[in-house]
Coordinates of C-alpha atoms and ligand atoms in Angstrom, one line a residue:
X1 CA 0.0 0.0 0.0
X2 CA 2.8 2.2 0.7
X3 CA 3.8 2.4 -2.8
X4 CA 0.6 3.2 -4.3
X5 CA 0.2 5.9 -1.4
X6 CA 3.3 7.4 -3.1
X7 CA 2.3 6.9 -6.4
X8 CA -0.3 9.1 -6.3
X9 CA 0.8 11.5 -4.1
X10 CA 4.1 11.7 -6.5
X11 CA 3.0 14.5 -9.0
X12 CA 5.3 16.8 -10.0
X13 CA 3.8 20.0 -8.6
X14 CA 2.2 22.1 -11.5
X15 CA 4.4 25.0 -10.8
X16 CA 7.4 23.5 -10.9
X17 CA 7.3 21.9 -14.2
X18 CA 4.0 22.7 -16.1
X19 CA 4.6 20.4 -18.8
X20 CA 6.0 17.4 -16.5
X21 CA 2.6 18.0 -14.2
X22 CA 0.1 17.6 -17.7
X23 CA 1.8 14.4 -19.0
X24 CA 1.8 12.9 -15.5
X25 CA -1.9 14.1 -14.2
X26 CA -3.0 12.3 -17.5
X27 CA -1.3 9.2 -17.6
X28 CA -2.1 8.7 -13.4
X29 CA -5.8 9.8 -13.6
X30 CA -5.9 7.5 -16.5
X31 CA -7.0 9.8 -18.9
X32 CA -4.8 8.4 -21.3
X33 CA -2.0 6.2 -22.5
X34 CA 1.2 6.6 -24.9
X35 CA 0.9 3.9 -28.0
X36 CA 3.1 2.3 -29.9
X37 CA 3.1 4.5 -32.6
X38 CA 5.2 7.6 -32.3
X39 CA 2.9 10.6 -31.8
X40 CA -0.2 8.8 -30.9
X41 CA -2.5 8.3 -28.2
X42 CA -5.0 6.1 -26.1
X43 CA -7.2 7.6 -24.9
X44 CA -8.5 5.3 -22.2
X45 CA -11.9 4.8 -20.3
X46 CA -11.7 7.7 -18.0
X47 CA -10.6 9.7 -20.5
X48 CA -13.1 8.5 -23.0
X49 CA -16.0 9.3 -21.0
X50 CA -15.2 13.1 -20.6
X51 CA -14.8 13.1 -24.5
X52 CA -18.4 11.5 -24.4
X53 CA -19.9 14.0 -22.3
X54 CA -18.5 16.8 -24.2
X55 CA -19.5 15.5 -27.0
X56 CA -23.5 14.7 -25.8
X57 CA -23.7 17.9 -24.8
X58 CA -22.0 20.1 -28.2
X59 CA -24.3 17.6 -30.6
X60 CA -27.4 18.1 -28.7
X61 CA -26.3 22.7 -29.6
X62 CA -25.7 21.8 -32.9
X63 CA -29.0 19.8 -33.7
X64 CA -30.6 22.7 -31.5
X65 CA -29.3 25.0 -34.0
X66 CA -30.8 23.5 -37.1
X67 CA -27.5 20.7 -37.9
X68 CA -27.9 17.0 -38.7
X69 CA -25.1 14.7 -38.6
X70 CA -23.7 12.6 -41.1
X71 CA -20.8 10.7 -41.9
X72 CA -17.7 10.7 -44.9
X73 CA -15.1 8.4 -46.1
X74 CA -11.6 8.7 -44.2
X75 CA -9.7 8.4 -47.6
X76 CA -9.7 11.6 -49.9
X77 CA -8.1 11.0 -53.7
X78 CA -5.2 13.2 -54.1
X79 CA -6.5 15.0 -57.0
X80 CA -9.5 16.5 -54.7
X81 CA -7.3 17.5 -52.4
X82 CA -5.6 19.3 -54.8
X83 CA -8.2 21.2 -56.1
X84 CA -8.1 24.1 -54.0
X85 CA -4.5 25.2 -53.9
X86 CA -3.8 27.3 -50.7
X87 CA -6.0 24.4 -48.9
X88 CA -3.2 21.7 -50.3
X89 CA -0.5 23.9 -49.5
X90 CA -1.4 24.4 -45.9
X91 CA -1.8 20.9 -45.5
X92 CA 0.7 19.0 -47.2
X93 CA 3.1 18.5 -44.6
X94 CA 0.8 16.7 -42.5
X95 CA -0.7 14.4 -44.9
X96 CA -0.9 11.0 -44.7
X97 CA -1.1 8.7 -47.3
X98 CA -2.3 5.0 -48.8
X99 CA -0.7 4.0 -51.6
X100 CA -1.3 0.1 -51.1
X101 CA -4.6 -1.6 -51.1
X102 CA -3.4 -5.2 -50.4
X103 CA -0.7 -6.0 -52.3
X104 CA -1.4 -3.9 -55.3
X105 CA -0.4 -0.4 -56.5
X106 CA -3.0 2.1 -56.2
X107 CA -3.8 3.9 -59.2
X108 CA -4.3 7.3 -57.6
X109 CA -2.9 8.1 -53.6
X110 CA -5.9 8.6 -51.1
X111 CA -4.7 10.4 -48.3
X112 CA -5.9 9.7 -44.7
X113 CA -8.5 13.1 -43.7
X114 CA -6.1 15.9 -42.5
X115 CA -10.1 17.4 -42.5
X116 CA -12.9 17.1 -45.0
X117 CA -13.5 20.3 -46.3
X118 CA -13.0 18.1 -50.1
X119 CA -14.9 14.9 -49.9
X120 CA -17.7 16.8 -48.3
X121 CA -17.4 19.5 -51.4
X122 CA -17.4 16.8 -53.9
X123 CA -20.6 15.5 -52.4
X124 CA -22.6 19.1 -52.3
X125 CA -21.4 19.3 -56.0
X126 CA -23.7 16.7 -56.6
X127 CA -26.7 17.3 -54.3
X128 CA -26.8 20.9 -54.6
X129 CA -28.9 22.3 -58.1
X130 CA -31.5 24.9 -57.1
X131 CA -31.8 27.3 -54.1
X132 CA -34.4 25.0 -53.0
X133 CA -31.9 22.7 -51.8
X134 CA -30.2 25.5 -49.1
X135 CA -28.7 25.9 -46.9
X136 CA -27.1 22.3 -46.6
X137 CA -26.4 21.9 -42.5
X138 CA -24.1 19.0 -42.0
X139 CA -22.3 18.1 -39.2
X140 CA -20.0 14.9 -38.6
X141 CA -18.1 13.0 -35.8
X142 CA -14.9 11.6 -36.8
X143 CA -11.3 11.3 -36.5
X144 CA -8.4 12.9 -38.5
X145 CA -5.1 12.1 -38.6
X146 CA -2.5 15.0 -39.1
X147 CA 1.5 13.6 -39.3
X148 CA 2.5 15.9 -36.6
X149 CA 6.7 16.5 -35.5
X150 CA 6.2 17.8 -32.3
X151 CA 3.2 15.7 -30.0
X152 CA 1.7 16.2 -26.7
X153 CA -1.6 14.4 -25.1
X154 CA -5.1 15.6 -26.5
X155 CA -2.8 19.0 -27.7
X156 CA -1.5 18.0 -31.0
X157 CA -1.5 14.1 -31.5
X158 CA -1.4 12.2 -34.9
X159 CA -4.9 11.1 -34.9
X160 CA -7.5 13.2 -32.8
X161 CA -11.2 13.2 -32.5
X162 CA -13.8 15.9 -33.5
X163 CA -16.4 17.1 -34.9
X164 CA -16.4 19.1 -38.3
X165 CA -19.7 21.4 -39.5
X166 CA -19.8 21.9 -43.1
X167 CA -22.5 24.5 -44.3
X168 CA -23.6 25.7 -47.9
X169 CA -25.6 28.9 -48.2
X170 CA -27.3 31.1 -50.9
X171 CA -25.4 34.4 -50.0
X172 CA -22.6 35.3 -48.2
X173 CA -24.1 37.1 -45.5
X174 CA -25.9 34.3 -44.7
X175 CA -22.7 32.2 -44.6
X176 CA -21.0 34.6 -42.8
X177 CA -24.0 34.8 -40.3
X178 CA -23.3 31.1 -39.8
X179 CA -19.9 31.3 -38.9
X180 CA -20.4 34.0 -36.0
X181 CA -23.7 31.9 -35.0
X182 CA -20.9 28.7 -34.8
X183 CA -18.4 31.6 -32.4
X184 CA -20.8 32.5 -30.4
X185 CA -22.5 28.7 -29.6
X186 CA -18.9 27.4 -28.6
X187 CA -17.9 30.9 -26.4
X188 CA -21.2 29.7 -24.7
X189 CA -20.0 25.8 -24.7
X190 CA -16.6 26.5 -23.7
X191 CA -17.3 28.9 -20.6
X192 CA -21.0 27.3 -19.7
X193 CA -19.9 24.0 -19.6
X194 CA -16.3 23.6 -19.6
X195 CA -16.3 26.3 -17.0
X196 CA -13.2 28.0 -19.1
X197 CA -13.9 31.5 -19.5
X198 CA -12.2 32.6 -23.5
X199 CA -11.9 35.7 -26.0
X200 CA -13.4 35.3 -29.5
X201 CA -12.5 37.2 -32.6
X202 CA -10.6 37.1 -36.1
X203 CA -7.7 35.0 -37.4
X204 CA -5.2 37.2 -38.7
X205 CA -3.7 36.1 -42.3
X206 CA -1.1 34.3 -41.2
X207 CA -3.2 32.0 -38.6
X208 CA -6.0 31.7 -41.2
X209 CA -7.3 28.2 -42.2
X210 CA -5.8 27.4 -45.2
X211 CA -8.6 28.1 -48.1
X212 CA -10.9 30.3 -46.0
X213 CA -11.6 33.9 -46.2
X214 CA -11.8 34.3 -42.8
X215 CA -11.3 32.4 -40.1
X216 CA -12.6 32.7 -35.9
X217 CA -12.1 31.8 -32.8
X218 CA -12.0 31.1 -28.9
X219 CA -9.1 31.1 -26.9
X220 CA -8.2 30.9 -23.8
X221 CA -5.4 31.3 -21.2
X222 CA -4.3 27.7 -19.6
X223 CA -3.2 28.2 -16.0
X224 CA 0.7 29.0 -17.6
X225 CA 0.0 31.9 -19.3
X226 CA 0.0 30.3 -22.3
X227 CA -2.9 30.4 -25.0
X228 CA -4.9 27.5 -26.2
X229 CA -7.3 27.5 -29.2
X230 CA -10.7 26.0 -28.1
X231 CA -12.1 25.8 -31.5
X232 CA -12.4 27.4 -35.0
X233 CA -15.3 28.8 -37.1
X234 CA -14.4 29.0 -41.0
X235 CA -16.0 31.5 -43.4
X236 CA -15.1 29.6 -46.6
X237 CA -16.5 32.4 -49.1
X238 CA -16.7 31.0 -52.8
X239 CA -13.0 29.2 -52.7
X240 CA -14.1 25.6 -52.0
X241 CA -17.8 26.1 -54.3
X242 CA -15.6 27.3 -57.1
X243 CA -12.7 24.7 -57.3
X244 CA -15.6 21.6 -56.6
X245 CA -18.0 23.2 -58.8
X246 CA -21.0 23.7 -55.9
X247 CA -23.4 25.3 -58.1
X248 CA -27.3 26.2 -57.6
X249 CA -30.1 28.1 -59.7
X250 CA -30.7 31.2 -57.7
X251 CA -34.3 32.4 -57.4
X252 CA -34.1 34.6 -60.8
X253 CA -32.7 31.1 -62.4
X254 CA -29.2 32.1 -62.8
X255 CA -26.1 29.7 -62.3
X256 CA -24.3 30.7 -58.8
X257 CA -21.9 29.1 -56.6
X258 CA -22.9 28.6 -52.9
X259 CA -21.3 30.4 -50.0
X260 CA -19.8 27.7 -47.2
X261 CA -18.7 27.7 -43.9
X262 CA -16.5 24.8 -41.6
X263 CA -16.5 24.7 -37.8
X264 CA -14.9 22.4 -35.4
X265 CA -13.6 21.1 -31.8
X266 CA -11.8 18.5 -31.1
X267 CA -10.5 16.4 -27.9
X268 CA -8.2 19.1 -27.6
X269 CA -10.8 20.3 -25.2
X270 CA -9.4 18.0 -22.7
X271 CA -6.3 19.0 -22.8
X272 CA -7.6 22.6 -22.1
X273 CA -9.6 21.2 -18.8
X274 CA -6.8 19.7 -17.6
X275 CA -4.3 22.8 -17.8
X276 CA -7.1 25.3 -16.8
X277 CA -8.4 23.8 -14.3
X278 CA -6.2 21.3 -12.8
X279 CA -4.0 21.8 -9.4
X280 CA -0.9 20.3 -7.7
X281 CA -3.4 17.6 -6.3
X282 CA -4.6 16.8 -10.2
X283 CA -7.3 17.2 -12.2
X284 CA -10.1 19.5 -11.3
X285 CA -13.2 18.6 -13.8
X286 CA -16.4 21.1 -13.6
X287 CA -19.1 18.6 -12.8
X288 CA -21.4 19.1 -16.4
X289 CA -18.7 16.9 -18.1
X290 CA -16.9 15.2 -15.1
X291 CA -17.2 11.4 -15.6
X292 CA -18.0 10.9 -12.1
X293 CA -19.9 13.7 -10.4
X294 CA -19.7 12.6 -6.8
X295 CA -17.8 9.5 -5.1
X296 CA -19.2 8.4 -1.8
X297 CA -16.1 6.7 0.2
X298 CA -17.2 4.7 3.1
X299 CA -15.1 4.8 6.1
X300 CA -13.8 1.4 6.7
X301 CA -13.4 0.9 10.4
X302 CA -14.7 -2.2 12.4
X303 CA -17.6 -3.9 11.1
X304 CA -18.2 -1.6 7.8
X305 CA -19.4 -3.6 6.0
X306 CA -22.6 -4.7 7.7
X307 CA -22.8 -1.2 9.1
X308 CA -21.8 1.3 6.9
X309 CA -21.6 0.0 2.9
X310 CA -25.4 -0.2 3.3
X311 CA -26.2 3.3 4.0
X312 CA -23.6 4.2 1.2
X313 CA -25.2 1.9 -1.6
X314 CA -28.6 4.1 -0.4
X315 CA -27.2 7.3 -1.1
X316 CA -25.8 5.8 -4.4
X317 CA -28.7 4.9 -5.4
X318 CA -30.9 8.0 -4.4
X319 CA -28.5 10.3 -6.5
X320 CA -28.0 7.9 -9.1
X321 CA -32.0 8.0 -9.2
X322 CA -32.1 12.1 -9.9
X323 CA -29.4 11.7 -12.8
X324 CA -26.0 12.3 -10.8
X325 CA -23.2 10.4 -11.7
X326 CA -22.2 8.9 -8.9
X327 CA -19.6 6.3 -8.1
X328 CA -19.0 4.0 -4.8
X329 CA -15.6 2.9 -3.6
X330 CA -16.4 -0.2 -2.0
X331 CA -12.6 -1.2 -2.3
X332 CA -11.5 -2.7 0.9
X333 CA -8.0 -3.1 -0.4
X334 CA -7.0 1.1 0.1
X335 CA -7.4 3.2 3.2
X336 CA -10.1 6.1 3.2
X337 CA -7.4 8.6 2.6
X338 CA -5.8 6.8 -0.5
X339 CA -9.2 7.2 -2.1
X340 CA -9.5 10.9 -0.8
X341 CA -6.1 11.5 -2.7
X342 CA -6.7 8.9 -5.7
X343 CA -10.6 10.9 -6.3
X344 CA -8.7 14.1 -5.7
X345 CA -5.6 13.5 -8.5
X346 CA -8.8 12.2 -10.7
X347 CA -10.7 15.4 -10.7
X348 CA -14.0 14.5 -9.2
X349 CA -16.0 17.9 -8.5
X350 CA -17.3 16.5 -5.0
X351 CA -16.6 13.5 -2.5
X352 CA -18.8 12.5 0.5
X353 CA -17.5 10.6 3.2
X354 CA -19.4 8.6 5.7
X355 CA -18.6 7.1 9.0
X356 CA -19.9 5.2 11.7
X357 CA -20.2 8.8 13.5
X358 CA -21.9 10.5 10.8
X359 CA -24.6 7.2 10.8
X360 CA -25.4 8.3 14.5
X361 CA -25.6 11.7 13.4
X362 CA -27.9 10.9 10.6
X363 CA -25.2 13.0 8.6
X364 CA -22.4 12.8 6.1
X365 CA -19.4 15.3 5.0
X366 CA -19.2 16.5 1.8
X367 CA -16.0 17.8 0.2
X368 CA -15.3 20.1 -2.5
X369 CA -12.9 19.4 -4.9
X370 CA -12.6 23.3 -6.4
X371 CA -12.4 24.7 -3.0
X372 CA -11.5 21.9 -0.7
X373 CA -14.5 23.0 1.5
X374 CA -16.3 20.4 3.6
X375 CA -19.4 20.8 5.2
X376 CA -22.1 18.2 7.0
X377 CA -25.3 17.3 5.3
X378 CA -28.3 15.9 6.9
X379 CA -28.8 12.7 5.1
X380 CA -32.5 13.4 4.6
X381 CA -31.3 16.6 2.8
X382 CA -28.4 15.1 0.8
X383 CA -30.1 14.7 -2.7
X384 CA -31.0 18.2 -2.9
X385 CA -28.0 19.8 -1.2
X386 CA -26.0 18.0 -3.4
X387 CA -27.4 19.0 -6.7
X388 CA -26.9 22.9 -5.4
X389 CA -23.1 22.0 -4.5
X390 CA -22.6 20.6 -8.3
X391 CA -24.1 23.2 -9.6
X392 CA -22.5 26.3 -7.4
X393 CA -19.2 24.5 -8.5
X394 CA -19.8 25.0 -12.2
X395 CA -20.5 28.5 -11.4
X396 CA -17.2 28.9 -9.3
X397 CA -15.3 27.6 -11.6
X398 CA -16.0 29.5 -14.4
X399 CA -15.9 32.5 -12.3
X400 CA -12.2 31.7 -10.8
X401 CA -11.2 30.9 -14.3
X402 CA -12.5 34.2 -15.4
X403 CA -10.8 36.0 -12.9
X404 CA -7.4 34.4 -13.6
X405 CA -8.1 35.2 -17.3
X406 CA -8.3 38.9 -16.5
X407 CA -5.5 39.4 -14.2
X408 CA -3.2 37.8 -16.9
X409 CA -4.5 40.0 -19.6
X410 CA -2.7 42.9 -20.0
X411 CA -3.2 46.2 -21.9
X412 CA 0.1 46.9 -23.2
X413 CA 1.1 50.2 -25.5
X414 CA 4.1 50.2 -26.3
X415 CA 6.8 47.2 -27.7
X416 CA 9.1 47.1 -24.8
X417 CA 5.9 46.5 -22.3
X418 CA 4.7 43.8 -25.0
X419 CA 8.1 42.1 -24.9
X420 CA 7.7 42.2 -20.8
X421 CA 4.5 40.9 -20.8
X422 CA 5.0 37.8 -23.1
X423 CA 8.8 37.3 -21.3
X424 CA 7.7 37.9 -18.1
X425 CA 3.9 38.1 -17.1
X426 CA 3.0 35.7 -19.5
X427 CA -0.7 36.0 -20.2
X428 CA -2.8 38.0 -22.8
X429 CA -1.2 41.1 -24.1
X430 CA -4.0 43.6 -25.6
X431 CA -2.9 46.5 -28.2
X432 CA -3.3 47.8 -31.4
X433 CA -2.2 46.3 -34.7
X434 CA -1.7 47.7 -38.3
X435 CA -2.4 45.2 -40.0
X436 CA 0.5 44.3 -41.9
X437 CA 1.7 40.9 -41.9
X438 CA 5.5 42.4 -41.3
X439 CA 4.8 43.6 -38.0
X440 CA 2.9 40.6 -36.7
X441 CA 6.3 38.4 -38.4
X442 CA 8.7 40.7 -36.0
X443 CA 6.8 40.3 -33.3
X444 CA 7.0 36.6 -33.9
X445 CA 10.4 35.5 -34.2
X446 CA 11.3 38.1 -31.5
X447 CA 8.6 36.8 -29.1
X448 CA 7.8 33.9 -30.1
X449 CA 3.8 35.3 -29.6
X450 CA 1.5 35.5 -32.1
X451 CA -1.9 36.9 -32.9
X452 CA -4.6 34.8 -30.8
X453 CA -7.8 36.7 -32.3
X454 CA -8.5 40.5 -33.3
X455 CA -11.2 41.5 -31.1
X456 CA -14.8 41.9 -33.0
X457 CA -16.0 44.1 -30.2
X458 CA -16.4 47.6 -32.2
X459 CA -17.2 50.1 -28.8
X460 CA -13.9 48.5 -27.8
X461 CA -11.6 49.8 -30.4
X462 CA -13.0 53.4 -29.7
X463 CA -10.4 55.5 -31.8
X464 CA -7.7 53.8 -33.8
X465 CA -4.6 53.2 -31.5
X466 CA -0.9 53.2 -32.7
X467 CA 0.6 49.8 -33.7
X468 CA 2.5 48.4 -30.7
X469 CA 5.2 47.6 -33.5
X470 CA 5.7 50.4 -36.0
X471 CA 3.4 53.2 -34.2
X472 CA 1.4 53.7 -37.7
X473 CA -2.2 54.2 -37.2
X474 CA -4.0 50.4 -36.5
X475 CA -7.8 50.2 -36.5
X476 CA -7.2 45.9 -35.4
X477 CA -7.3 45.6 -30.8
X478 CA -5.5 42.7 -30.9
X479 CA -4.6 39.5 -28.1
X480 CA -1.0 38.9 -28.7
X481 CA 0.2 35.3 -26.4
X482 CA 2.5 32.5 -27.0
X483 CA 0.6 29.5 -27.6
X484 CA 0.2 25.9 -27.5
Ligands
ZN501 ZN1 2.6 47.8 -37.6

């Protein structure tokens, strides 16, 4: 026992070596596993079922919002992907490919999905014919595979999971409308469920998806200062409809080409609730998609058994009854505080303990994982005090996240105060930008931070600022970080 007491109380502490704490937190919560192929994951049960509530939750927004789901082939021909030429470019380097079908040669490669956007364009080429058939709303779950060089867990693997929305529209407003209708449902996602608070806004040029117009989205600050992005919302313009040939009678029977959009988030999500939320004890998981909600851990002294496990399998299955997810250790092989640590390193958002006191009582103690707070609860009381803690923990969460977000961002005006920001503060730094790619380059290579969005707020920007860069007039109030 004394080993597996250490081995979970063994973490590396999260501000001593960020990077050493997320690879450890996940492979000791379980979360996930290394394979046998360089730059690939597992991701394993635990893991799994976080993806699954995530992933519940965003399909039941985007049905809400008018989507159906469907599903495309994993292998693209080469000469689709080629069609549209900055979308080939940008993804090139990360293709992979199958060139073998059994033993035999293939006449044309098929690469392995780096993302659909051109099987699901050859498709609409041939459904699409009059503006009757518009707007097309499509979403699908999958996985992609992208031949990454650098890997970390649920950040940047080989193969990920996701889901990929893939709209065609009459006019480009209407596509456009789509796009900020896609930002504004995972801002909400992202901060209402995942209890990560995040900025929205523009791609610059440079950070654009390759073959879109324009490109959004949300980011937000992990607890090193460092940016994430949480997800991306594509307006695709005419560049996709024109290469695949997407066209549709308009209602004055003229030949157009449809306006499109592409949206997606991916298990990346994960990674973002375990570096935003989680703490030198572990994980910390906001109850709307912890796997387990609460775990009730009996405590075994004397006769437990016949005296206490009884009560406990009640209260498991009175929450389990009002939708809770709700998990009893029973496991007479560990001590009551193993458990407290083990439940504690796996994130779960509350634990309630019960004794052979608390039985007397007609009580137990409930603990909070965000705060650490513990309080007694009638037992007659417990389903409905219970369902208020989980609930006030979402809240708190999003609101300490939040908080952290804006202490770290900081409103910088001049270059010098940028450069001590990124070195130094870490964090957001807000300013203005010209525009030009050759200031946002600079700032690159000589911080290594990079434009996260260009806010959309327009009573923000007030007058045009200076560029933090080359002081010329700059209409663009811009989030500068280093990201992942
Ligand atoms: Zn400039």
């Amino acid at each position: 026992m004394n080993n597996e007491e250490r081995f979970v109380k063994k973490l590396t502490s999260k501000s001593a070596d960020f990077s050493k704490w997320y690879v450890e937190v996940i492979r000791k919560a379980e979360l996930a596993d290394y394979a046998p192929m360089k730059g690939m994951m597992v991701i394993r049960p635990y893991g799994y079922a976080v993806w699954e509530n995530i992933q519940h939750l965003m399909d039941e927004k985007i049905k809400a919002t008018g989507h159906s789901n469907a599903y495309f082939p994993l292998f693209i021909p080469e000469s689709y992907l080629q069609k549209e030429a900055e979308h080939v470019e940008g993804f090139a380097p990360e293709v992979a490919w199958v060139t073998l079908g059994g033993n035999e040669e293939l006449e044309e490669r098929l690469a392995v999905r780096p993302t659909s956007e051109a099987i699901i364009c050859s498709m609409y080429s041939k459904w699409i014919k009059s503006w009757r058939d518009l707007p097309v709303l499509i979403n699908q779950w999958a996985n992609i595979v992208r031949w990454e060089k650098v890997t970390r867990p649920f950040l940047r693997t080989t193969e990920f999971l996701w889901q990929e929305g893939h709209t065609a529209h009459e006019t480009h407003e209407e596509a456009n409308k789509e796009t900020l209708m896609i930002l504004s449902l995972y801002k909400e996602f992202v901060e209402n469920e995942l209890a990560i608070a995040v900025i929205s806004g523009k791609k610059s040029d440079r950070e654009r998806f390759a073959g879109a117009l324009e490109t959004y989205a949300v980011e937000a600050l992990m607890s090193d200062g460092k940016a994430l992005q949480m997800g991306t919302s594509h307006d695709l313009g005419q560049h996709f409809s024109k290469v695949f040939n997407i066209r549709f009678e308009d209602r004055e029977q003229k030949l157009q080409h449809v306006w499109q959009t592409s949206w997606g988030v991916s298990t990346r999500l994960i990674g973002a609730l375990i570096m935003a939320h989680g703490d030198d004890s572990g994980l910390r998981f906001p109850p709307r998609v912890a796997p387990i909600q609460v775990v009730i851990v009996p405590i075994a002294v004397g006769n437990w058994k016949e005296n206490i496990l009884p009560h406990a399998q009640n209260i498991e299955k009175k929450l389990h009854d009002i939708g809770i997810r709700t998990e009893l250790d029973e496991r007479a092989e560990f001590t009551p505080g193993w458990k407290f640590s083990e439940w504690e390193m796996r994130g779960v958002p509350l634990r309630i303990e019960i004794g052979p006191r608390d039985i007397e009582a007609k009580q137990v103690v409930l603990v909070r994982r965000d705060t650490g707070q513990k309080e007694s609860c009638d037992i007659n009381l417990l389903d409905k005090k219970v369902s208020e803690i989980l609930k006030d923990i979402q809240v708190s969460m999003l609101k300490e996240n939040l908080k952290f977000q804006q202490e770290n961002t900081h409103v910088v005006q001049s270059y010098d105060e940028l450069k001590e920001v990124i070195e130094k503060r870490k964090g957001f730094a807000k300013t203005f930008w010209c525009g030009k790619q050759d200031c946002e380059d600079k700032i690159k290579e000589e911080t290594m931070a990079t434009i996260r969005a260009i806010s959309l707020v327009k009573e923000e920007k007030g007058s045009p600022g200076e560029c933090v860069h080359c002081q010329k007039n700059a209409e663009n109030l811009v989030y500068f970080a280093r990201a992942y």
